Tab-separated table of C-alpha atoms in Angstrom:
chain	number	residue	atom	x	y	z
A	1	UNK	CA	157.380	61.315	84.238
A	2	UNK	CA	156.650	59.785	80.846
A	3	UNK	CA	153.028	58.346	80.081
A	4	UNK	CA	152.476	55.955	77.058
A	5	UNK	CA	149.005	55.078	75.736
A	6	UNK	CA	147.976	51.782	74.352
A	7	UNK	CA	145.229	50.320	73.110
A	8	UNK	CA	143.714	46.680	73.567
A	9	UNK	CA	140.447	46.812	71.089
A	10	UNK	CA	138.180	48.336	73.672
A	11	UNK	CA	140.584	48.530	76.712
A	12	UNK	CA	143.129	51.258	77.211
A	13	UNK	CA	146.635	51.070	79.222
A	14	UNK	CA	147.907	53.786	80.538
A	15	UNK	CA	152.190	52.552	81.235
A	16	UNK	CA	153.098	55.668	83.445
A	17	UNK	CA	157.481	55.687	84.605
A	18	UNK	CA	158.555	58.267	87.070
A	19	UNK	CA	156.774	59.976	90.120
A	20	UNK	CA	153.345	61.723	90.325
A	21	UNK	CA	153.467	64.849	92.317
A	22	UNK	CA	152.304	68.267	91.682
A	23	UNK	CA	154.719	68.950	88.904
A	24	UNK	CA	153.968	66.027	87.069
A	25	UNK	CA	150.178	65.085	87.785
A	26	UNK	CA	148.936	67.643	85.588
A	27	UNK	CA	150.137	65.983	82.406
A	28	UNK	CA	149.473	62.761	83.795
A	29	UNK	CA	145.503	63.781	84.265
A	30	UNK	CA	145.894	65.202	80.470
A	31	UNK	CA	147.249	61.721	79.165
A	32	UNK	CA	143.961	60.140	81.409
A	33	UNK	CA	141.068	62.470	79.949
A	34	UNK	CA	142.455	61.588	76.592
A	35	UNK	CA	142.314	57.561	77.812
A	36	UNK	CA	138.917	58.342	79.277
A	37	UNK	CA	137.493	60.354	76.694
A	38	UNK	CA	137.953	56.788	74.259
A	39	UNK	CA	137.549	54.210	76.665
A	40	UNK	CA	135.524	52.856	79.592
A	41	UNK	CA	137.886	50.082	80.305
A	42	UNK	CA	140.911	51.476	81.469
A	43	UNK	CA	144.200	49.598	82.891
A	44	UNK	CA	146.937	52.402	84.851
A	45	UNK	CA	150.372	50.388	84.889
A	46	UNK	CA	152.266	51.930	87.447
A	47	UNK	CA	154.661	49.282	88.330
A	48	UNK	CA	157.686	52.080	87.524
A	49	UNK	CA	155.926	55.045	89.647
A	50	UNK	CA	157.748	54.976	93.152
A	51	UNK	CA	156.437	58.228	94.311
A	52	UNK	CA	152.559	59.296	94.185
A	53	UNK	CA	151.322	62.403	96.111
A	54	UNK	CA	148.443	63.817	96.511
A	55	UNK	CA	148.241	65.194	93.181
A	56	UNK	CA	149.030	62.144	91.652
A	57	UNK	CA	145.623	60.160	94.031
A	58	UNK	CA	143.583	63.281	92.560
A	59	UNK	CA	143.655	62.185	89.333
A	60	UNK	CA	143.603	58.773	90.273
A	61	UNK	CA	140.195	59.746	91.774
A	62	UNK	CA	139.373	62.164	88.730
A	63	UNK	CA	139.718	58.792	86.230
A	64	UNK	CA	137.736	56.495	89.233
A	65	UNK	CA	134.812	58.912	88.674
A	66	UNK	CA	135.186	59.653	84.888
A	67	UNK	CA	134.695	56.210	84.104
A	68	UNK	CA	132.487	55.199	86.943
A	69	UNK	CA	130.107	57.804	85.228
A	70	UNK	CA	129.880	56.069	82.026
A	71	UNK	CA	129.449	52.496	83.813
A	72	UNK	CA	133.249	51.222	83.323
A	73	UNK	CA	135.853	49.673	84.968
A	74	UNK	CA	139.728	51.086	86.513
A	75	UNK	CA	142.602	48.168	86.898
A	76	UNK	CA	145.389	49.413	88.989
A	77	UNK	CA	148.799	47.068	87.295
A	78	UNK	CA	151.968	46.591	89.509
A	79	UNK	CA	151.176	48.991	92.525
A	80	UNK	CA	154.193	49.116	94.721
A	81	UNK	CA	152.911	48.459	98.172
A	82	UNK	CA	154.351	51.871	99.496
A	83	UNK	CA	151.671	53.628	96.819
A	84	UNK	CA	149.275	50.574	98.259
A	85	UNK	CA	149.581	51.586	101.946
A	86	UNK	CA	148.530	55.234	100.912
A	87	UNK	CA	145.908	54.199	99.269
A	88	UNK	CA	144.729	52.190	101.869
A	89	UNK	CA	145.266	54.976	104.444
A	90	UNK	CA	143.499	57.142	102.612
A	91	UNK	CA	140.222	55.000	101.821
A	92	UNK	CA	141.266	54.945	97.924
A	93	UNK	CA	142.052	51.549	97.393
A	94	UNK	CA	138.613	50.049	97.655
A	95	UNK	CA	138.039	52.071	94.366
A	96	UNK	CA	140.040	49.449	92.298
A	97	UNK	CA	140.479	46.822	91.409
A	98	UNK	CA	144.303	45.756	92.006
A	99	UNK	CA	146.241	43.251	90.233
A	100	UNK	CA	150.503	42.434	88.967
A	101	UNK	CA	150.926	41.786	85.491
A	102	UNK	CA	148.854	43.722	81.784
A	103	UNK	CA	147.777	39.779	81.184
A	104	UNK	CA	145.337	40.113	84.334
A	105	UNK	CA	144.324	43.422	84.125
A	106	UNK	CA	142.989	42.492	79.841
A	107	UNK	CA	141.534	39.592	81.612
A	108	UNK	CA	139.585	41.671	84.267
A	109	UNK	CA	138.595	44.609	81.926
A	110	UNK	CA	137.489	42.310	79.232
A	111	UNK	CA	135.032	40.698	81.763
A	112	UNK	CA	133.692	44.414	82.747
């Protein structure tokens, strides 16, 4: 898994390639407190990530609170719909806010 930080003026994108699981969500929830820590606006692109377990919706739920603490906003880019269905399963997907492409998630977190 490879994570990649960038940085919008006050919005933060997370680009995240490979799977989550328990051998990777660790540094994945390492690159998020560092995209927490600076930002209340944060966008997760995971249009590459085919694979998310448990581990991986644990610190999807970690950054949820995080930034629901200091009064921000998650965007959720390029979800496959496999990732989707868990999420729906599992009650996490009304947490976010969902959307395709970076352009709409800027335009959504620069609304927030």
């Amino acid at each position: 898994m490879e994570v990649t930080i960038k940085d919008f003026d006050e919005i933060t994108i997370l680009e995240v390639k490979g799977n989550i699981d328990s051998k990777t969500a660790p540094e994945f929830e390492r690159n998020a407190k560092l995209a927490t820590d600076k930002s209340e606006k944060i966008g997760l692109e995971l249009s590459q990530v085919e694979f998310m377990s448990s581990a991986g919706l644990r610190v999807l739920l970690m950054i949820y609170r995080n930034i629901k603490a200091q009064n921000g906003r998650v965007v959720l880019i390029g979800v496959s719909e496999e990732i989707q269905d868990v999420m729906s399963t599992t009650g996490f997907i009304n947490f976010f806010t969902i959307v395709e492409t970076l352009d709409e998630a800027l335009t959504v977190l620069k609304q927030a």
